[in-house]
Amino acid sequence: MYDISSNSINIDEAFKNKFKYYKSNKLKPSLSEVLCIDQSISDKVTPITPKSIQQDPRTYILGLHELQHWKACTFQDHPGLILIRNPFTAAGQRYWIRQCLEVYPRKPNKMNIDLEVNVQDWWQECFISSQCDRNLQKKLRWTTLGYHHNWDTKVYTEDNKSPFPADLAELSDVLAGYLGYEGFQAQAAIVNYYHMDSTLSAHTDHSEINLEAPLFSVSFGQSAIFLIGGKDKSIEPSAILLQSGDIVVMSKEARLCYHAVPKILPTETTPWNDQDKSIGNPCCDIKLKYLSNTEDLVTKMNRNSNNSEWSEFSDYIKQSRINMNVRQVLNDKQSSLS
Ligand code: OGA
Ligand code: MN
């Protein structure tokens, strides 16, 4: 290594260099190399349609457009990486944003703030209760669901898990089915909360026993620059623009690649305010795998079309990004870690 000055480029650290470049506020980075799949006329991005798309009636109640209208693509330099460009309706965007703020950051799920304070229910204590703590609002950075990610040991254990939310399991099952991963089981998730100055440094997600199963990463709110490279940090990463509703799938070779979020960018659009803010009752019986009925979901989805119910969530998401990162932990035939 010949890193003689702090400004010199170290070729062993191609990932670090790009991360610093996009993170910088002083030297405003150029976004011209950032892949945006809406405008991609480049040979780096290839639109795909899965071989046989079977209609899945669950899309409707989960706030998703019909599968045949989804736009997905792969990346020439990153085999196994798939981006599904916002398949959510406005009702869906609002539903999932609200779940991430009001429902998931609640015991028995774990939150980063647990280490500092005893918070039973973050949304209740920060936004509703009379002794609301404005300081706590910005402090929430992550919530873990299902098998809790252990940030120190990076090891999942049977005595450190809570029930995985049925709605998120149902959503993950639809996403997996679309890509032909019929047996996928959502068993662990991290919900990340980003403010406009937050970053996520380069890492790989390798704690899961099952590394054949894909990882689904769903983003809402403000946009992000997502860097994805290779199996070590010497490989120069690509920068991809992630917008509200976008789903990154890390499968096959991409499952163990380094990735990071060096920058949050203000969005140009607010798809959670689009026309389709509510849904009607589903026409017929919908077969569910994890949820017990459709009525509760439809009711919860539709109350957000009332702007006074939605306003606090709206204020939060105007200045934040949320990412739900869903993994299968166990091998297909395995029922526990022990
Ligand atoms: C993660 C992760 C990426 C993102 O939670 O492991 O890589 O887009 N998140 O926030
Ligand atoms: Mn990750």
Coordinates of C-alpha atoms and ligand atoms in Angstrom, one line a residue:
M1 CA 0.0 0.0 0.0
Y2 CA 1.3 3.4 -0.9
D3 CA -1.3 5.5 0.8
I4 CA 1.1 8.4 1.6
S5 CA -1.4 11.2 1.7
S6 CA -5.0 11.1 2.9
N7 CA -6.1 12.3 -0.5
S8 CA -4.4 9.6 -2.5
I9 CA -6.4 6.9 -4.2
N10 CA -5.7 3.4 -2.8
I11 CA -6.5 0.9 -5.5
D12 CA -7.0 -1.8 -2.9
E13 CA -9.9 0.1 -1.6
A14 CA -12.0 0.9 -4.7
F15 CA -15.1 0.5 -2.6
K16 CA -14.0 2.9 0.0
N17 CA -13.0 5.5 -2.6
K18 CA -16.4 5.4 -4.3
F19 CA -18.2 5.5 -0.9
K20 CA -16.2 8.7 0.0
Y21 CA -16.9 10.2 -3.3
Y22 CA -20.7 9.9 -3.1
K23 CA -20.8 10.7 0.6
S24 CA -19.0 14.0 0.2
N25 CA -20.9 17.2 0.9
K26 CA -18.0 19.5 0.1
L27 CA -17.2 18.3 -3.4
K28 CA -20.7 17.7 -4.6
P29 CA -20.5 14.3 -6.4
S30 CA -21.7 14.0 -10.0
L31 CA -24.7 11.8 -10.3
S32 CA -24.1 11.1 -14.0
E33 CA -22.7 7.6 -13.4
V34 CA -25.5 6.6 -11.1
L35 CA -27.7 4.0 -12.7
C36 CA -31.4 5.0 -12.8
I37 CA -33.4 2.3 -14.3
D38 CA -36.2 4.7 -15.5
Q39 CA -33.7 6.4 -17.8
S40 CA -31.5 3.5 -18.5
I41 CA -30.7 3.4 -22.2
S42 CA -27.4 1.8 -21.2
D43 CA -26.1 -1.7 -21.9
K44 CA -25.5 -2.0 -18.1
V45 CA -29.1 -2.7 -17.3
T46 CA -31.4 -5.4 -18.9
P47 CA -35.2 -5.4 -18.4
I48 CA -36.4 -8.9 -17.5
T49 CA -39.8 -10.7 -17.2
P50 CA -39.9 -13.9 -15.2
K51 CA -40.7 -16.9 -17.4
S52 CA -44.3 -17.6 -16.3
I53 CA -46.0 -14.9 -14.3
Q54 CA -49.1 -16.4 -12.6
Q55 CA -51.5 -13.9 -11.3
D56 CA -51.3 -13.6 -7.5
P57 CA -54.6 -12.1 -6.0
R58 CA -52.7 -11.2 -2.8
T59 CA -51.0 -8.3 -4.6
Y60 CA -54.2 -6.3 -4.4
I61 CA -54.6 -6.4 -0.6
L62 CA -50.8 -6.0 0.0
G63 CA -50.8 -2.7 -1.9
L64 CA -49.0 -4.0 -5.0
H65 CA -49.8 -3.6 -8.7
E66 CA -50.6 -6.8 -10.6
L67 CA -47.5 -8.9 -11.3
Q68 CA -47.8 -8.5 -15.1
H69 CA -47.2 -4.7 -14.8
W70 CA -44.1 -5.0 -12.7
K71 CA -40.8 -3.6 -14.2
A72 CA -37.7 -5.5 -13.2
C73 CA -34.1 -5.5 -14.5
T74 CA -30.8 -7.2 -14.0
F75 CA -27.3 -5.6 -14.1
Q76 CA -24.6 -6.6 -16.6
D77 CA -21.8 -6.2 -14.0
H78 CA -23.7 -7.8 -11.1
P79 CA -25.1 -11.2 -11.9
G80 CA -27.8 -12.2 -9.4
L81 CA -28.8 -8.6 -8.6
I82 CA -32.3 -7.7 -9.5
L83 CA -34.2 -4.4 -9.1
I84 CA -38.0 -4.3 -9.1
R85 CA -39.0 -0.7 -9.8
N86 CA -41.7 0.4 -7.4
P87 CA -44.5 -2.2 -7.7
F88 CA -46.5 -0.5 -4.9
T89 CA -49.7 1.5 -5.2
A90 CA -49.9 4.7 -3.2
A91 CA -52.1 2.8 -0.7
G92 CA -49.3 0.2 -0.4
Q93 CA -46.6 2.8 0.1
R94 CA -48.6 4.4 2.9
Y95 CA -49.4 1.1 4.5
W96 CA -45.8 -0.2 4.6
I97 CA -44.4 3.2 5.7
R98 CA -46.9 3.3 8.5
Q99 CA -46.2 -0.3 9.6
C100 CA -42.5 0.5 9.8
L101 CA -43.1 3.5 12.0
E102 CA -46.1 2.6 14.1
V103 CA -46.0 -1.2 14.4
Y104 CA -42.6 -2.7 13.9
P105 CA -40.6 -0.5 16.4
R106 CA -42.5 -2.1 19.3
K107 CA -41.6 -4.8 21.8
P108 CA -40.9 -7.7 21.5
N109 CA -39.0 -6.5 18.4
K110 CA -35.6 -5.0 19.1
M111 CA -34.5 -1.5 18.4
N112 CA -31.1 0.3 18.6
I113 CA -32.6 2.6 21.3
D114 CA -33.1 -0.3 23.6
L115 CA -29.5 0.0 24.7
E116 CA -30.1 3.5 26.0
V117 CA -33.7 3.7 27.1
N118 CA -36.6 1.4 27.9
V119 CA -39.1 2.1 25.1
Q120 CA -42.0 -0.2 24.7
D121 CA -43.6 1.4 21.7
W122 CA -41.5 4.0 19.8
W123 CA -44.3 5.7 17.8
Q124 CA -46.6 5.9 20.8
E125 CA -43.9 7.4 23.0
C126 CA -42.4 9.8 20.4
F127 CA -45.4 11.0 18.5
I128 CA -48.6 10.3 20.5
S129 CA -48.0 10.4 24.2
S130 CA -48.3 13.7 26.1
Q131 CA -44.7 13.3 27.4
C132 CA -43.5 12.8 23.9
D133 CA -39.8 12.8 23.6
R134 CA -38.7 14.6 20.4
N135 CA -35.1 13.5 21.0
L136 CA -36.1 9.9 20.7
Q137 CA -37.6 10.5 17.3
K138 CA -34.4 10.9 15.4
K139 CA -32.6 8.2 17.4
L140 CA -34.3 5.2 16.0
R141 CA -32.0 3.7 13.4
W142 CA -33.1 0.1 13.3
T143 CA -35.6 -2.4 14.4
T144 CA -35.1 -6.2 14.0
L145 CA -37.9 -8.7 13.4
G146 CA -38.0 -12.5 13.6
Y147 CA -34.5 -13.9 14.3
H148 CA -32.8 -10.7 15.7
H149 CA -29.6 -9.7 14.0
N150 CA -26.8 -9.6 16.6
W151 CA -24.7 -6.6 15.6
D152 CA -21.7 -7.7 17.6
T153 CA -21.4 -11.5 17.1
K154 CA -23.3 -11.5 13.8
V155 CA -24.8 -14.9 14.9
Y156 CA -28.5 -15.7 15.0
T157 CA -29.6 -17.8 18.0
E158 CA -32.8 -19.6 18.8
D159 CA -33.2 -17.7 22.1
N160 CA -33.0 -14.3 20.4
K161 CA -36.1 -14.2 18.2
S162 CA -39.6 -12.9 18.1
P163 CA -42.6 -13.7 15.8
F164 CA -42.0 -12.6 12.3
P165 CA -44.9 -10.2 11.2
A166 CA -47.5 -12.0 9.1
D167 CA -48.0 -9.1 6.7
L168 CA -44.3 -8.8 5.9
A169 CA -44.1 -12.6 5.5
E170 CA -47.0 -12.5 3.1
L171 CA -45.4 -9.7 1.0
S172 CA -42.1 -11.6 0.9
D173 CA -43.8 -14.7 -0.3
V174 CA -45.4 -12.8 -3.2
L175 CA -42.0 -11.2 -4.1
A176 CA -40.3 -14.6 -3.9
G177 CA -43.0 -16.3 -6.0
Y178 CA -42.6 -13.6 -8.7
L179 CA -39.0 -14.6 -9.1
G180 CA -39.6 -18.4 -8.9
Y181 CA -38.4 -18.9 -5.3
E182 CA -41.5 -20.7 -4.2
G183 CA -40.2 -22.1 -0.9
F184 CA -38.7 -18.8 0.4
Q185 CA -39.4 -18.2 4.1
A186 CA -39.0 -14.7 5.6
Q187 CA -37.4 -15.4 9.0
A188 CA -35.4 -12.3 9.9
A189 CA -35.6 -8.7 8.9
I190 CA -33.9 -5.4 9.7
V191 CA -35.8 -2.2 9.2
N192 CA -33.4 0.6 8.8
Y193 CA -34.3 4.3 9.3
Y194 CA -32.2 6.9 7.6
H195 CA -32.2 10.7 8.0
M196 CA -30.9 13.0 5.2
D197 CA -27.3 12.7 6.6
S198 CA -27.3 9.0 7.4
T199 CA -25.1 6.5 5.7
L200 CA -24.6 2.7 5.8
S201 CA -21.1 1.5 5.5
A202 CA -19.8 -1.3 3.3
H203 CA -20.7 -4.8 4.5
T204 CA -21.9 -8.2 3.4
D205 CA -24.8 -10.1 4.9
H206 CA -23.4 -13.5 5.7
S207 CA -25.0 -14.4 9.1
E208 CA -27.7 -16.5 7.5
I209 CA -27.2 -20.3 7.3
N210 CA -29.0 -20.3 4.0
L211 CA -27.1 -18.2 1.5
E212 CA -28.9 -19.8 -1.5
A213 CA -32.1 -18.0 -0.6
P214 CA -32.4 -14.4 -2.0
L215 CA -32.4 -11.3 0.2
F216 CA -35.2 -8.8 -0.4
S217 CA -34.6 -5.1 0.3
V218 CA -37.6 -2.8 0.1
S219 CA -37.1 1.0 0.3
F220 CA -39.5 3.8 1.0
G221 CA -39.4 7.6 1.3
Q222 CA -36.4 9.6 0.3
S223 CA -34.0 8.2 -2.4
A224 CA -30.6 6.7 -1.9
I225 CA -27.4 5.9 -3.8
F226 CA -26.9 2.2 -3.3
L227 CA -23.3 0.9 -4.0
I228 CA -22.8 -2.7 -4.9
G229 CA -19.5 -4.3 -5.7
G230 CA -18.0 -7.8 -5.5
K231 CA -16.8 -10.3 -2.9
D232 CA -14.0 -8.0 -1.7
K233 CA -13.6 -4.3 -1.4
S234 CA -11.0 -4.0 -4.2
I235 CA -13.8 -4.4 -6.7
E236 CA -15.1 -1.1 -7.9
P237 CA -18.8 -0.9 -7.0
S238 CA -21.7 0.4 -9.3
A239 CA -23.9 3.2 -8.0
I240 CA -27.7 2.6 -8.4
L241 CA -30.4 5.1 -7.6
L242 CA -33.1 3.6 -5.3
Q243 CA -36.4 5.4 -5.1
S244 CA -39.5 4.9 -2.9
G245 CA -41.0 1.5 -3.5
D246 CA -38.0 0.0 -5.2
I247 CA -37.0 -3.6 -4.3
V248 CA -33.5 -4.8 -4.5
V249 CA -33.1 -8.6 -4.7
M250 CA -29.6 -10.0 -3.9
S251 CA -29.5 -13.5 -5.2
K252 CA -26.9 -16.0 -6.4
E253 CA -23.5 -14.4 -6.9
A254 CA -24.8 -11.0 -5.7
R255 CA -26.0 -12.5 -2.3
L256 CA -22.6 -12.1 -0.7
C257 CA -21.4 -9.0 -2.4
Y258 CA -20.3 -5.8 -0.6
H259 CA -22.9 -3.1 -0.6
A260 CA -23.4 0.3 1.1
V261 CA -25.5 3.4 1.2
P262 CA -23.2 6.5 1.0
K263 CA -25.9 9.1 0.4
I264 CA -29.6 9.9 0.9
L265 CA -31.0 12.2 -1.7
P266 CA -34.2 14.2 -1.6
T267 CA -36.8 12.5 -3.9
E268 CA -38.3 14.3 -6.9
T269 CA -41.6 12.4 -6.6
T270 CA -43.8 11.3 -3.8
P271 CA -45.5 8.1 -4.9
W272 CA -47.2 7.7 -1.6
N273 CA -49.3 10.7 -2.6
D274 CA -50.4 9.3 -6.0
Q275 CA -54.0 8.7 -7.0
D276 CA -54.5 5.2 -5.8
K277 CA -54.6 5.9 -2.0
S278 CA -57.3 3.3 -1.2
I279 CA -58.5 -0.1 -2.3
G280 CA -62.0 -1.6 -2.6
N281 CA -63.0 -4.9 -1.1
P282 CA -61.4 -7.8 -2.9
C283 CA -63.8 -9.5 -5.2
C284 CA -63.4 -13.1 -4.0
D285 CA -61.8 -15.3 -1.4
I286 CA -58.0 -14.8 -1.4
K287 CA -55.8 -17.6 -0.2
L288 CA -53.4 -16.3 2.4
K289 CA -50.4 -18.1 3.7
Y290 CA -49.5 -16.1 6.8
L291 CA -52.3 -13.5 7.4
S292 CA -55.5 -14.7 8.9
N293 CA -57.9 -12.5 7.0
T294 CA -58.1 -9.8 4.3
E295 CA -60.5 -7.5 6.0
D296 CA -58.1 -6.2 8.6
L297 CA -55.5 -5.4 6.0
V298 CA -58.0 -3.6 3.8
T299 CA -59.2 -1.5 6.7
K300 CA -55.7 -0.7 7.8
M301 CA -54.7 0.2 4.2
N302 CA -57.7 2.5 3.7
R303 CA -57.5 4.6 6.8
N304 CA -54.3 6.2 5.4
S305 CA -56.3 7.7 2.6
N306 CA -57.6 10.1 5.2
N307 CA -54.9 12.9 5.2
S308 CA -55.4 13.8 8.8
E309 CA -54.6 10.2 9.8
W310 CA -51.6 10.2 7.5
S311 CA -50.1 13.6 8.3
E312 CA -47.6 12.6 11.0
F313 CA -46.3 9.7 8.9
S314 CA -46.1 12.1 6.0
D315 CA -44.0 14.6 8.0
Y316 CA -41.6 11.8 8.9
I317 CA -41.2 10.3 5.5
K318 CA -40.6 13.8 3.9
Q319 CA -37.2 13.8 5.6
S320 CA -36.4 10.1 5.9
R321 CA -35.8 6.9 4.1
I322 CA -36.9 3.5 5.4
N323 CA -35.5 0.1 4.2
M324 CA -37.0 -3.3 5.1
N325 CA -34.3 -6.0 4.6
V326 CA -35.8 -9.5 4.6
R327 CA -33.8 -12.7 4.8
Q328 CA -34.4 -16.5 5.1
V329 CA -32.1 -17.8 7.9
L330 CA -32.5 -21.6 7.9
N331 CA -32.1 -24.2 5.2
D332 CA -35.3 -25.3 3.5
K333 CA -35.8 -28.5 5.6
Q334 CA -34.4 -27.0 8.8
S335 CA -36.9 -26.0 11.5
S336 CA -34.6 -24.4 14.0
L337 CA -31.0 -23.4 14.7
S338 CA -30.5 -26.1 17.3
Ligands
OGA1 C1 -29.0 -3.9 5.2 C2 -28.8 -3.1 4.0 C3 -29.5 -1.4 2.4 C4 -30.4 -0.3 2.2 O1 -29.8 -3.6 6.0 O2 -28.2 -4.9 5.4 O3 -27.8 -3.4 3.3 O4 -30.7 0.0 1.1 N1 -29.6 -2.1 3.7 O5 -30.7 0.4 3.2
MN2 MN -27.0 -5.4 3.8

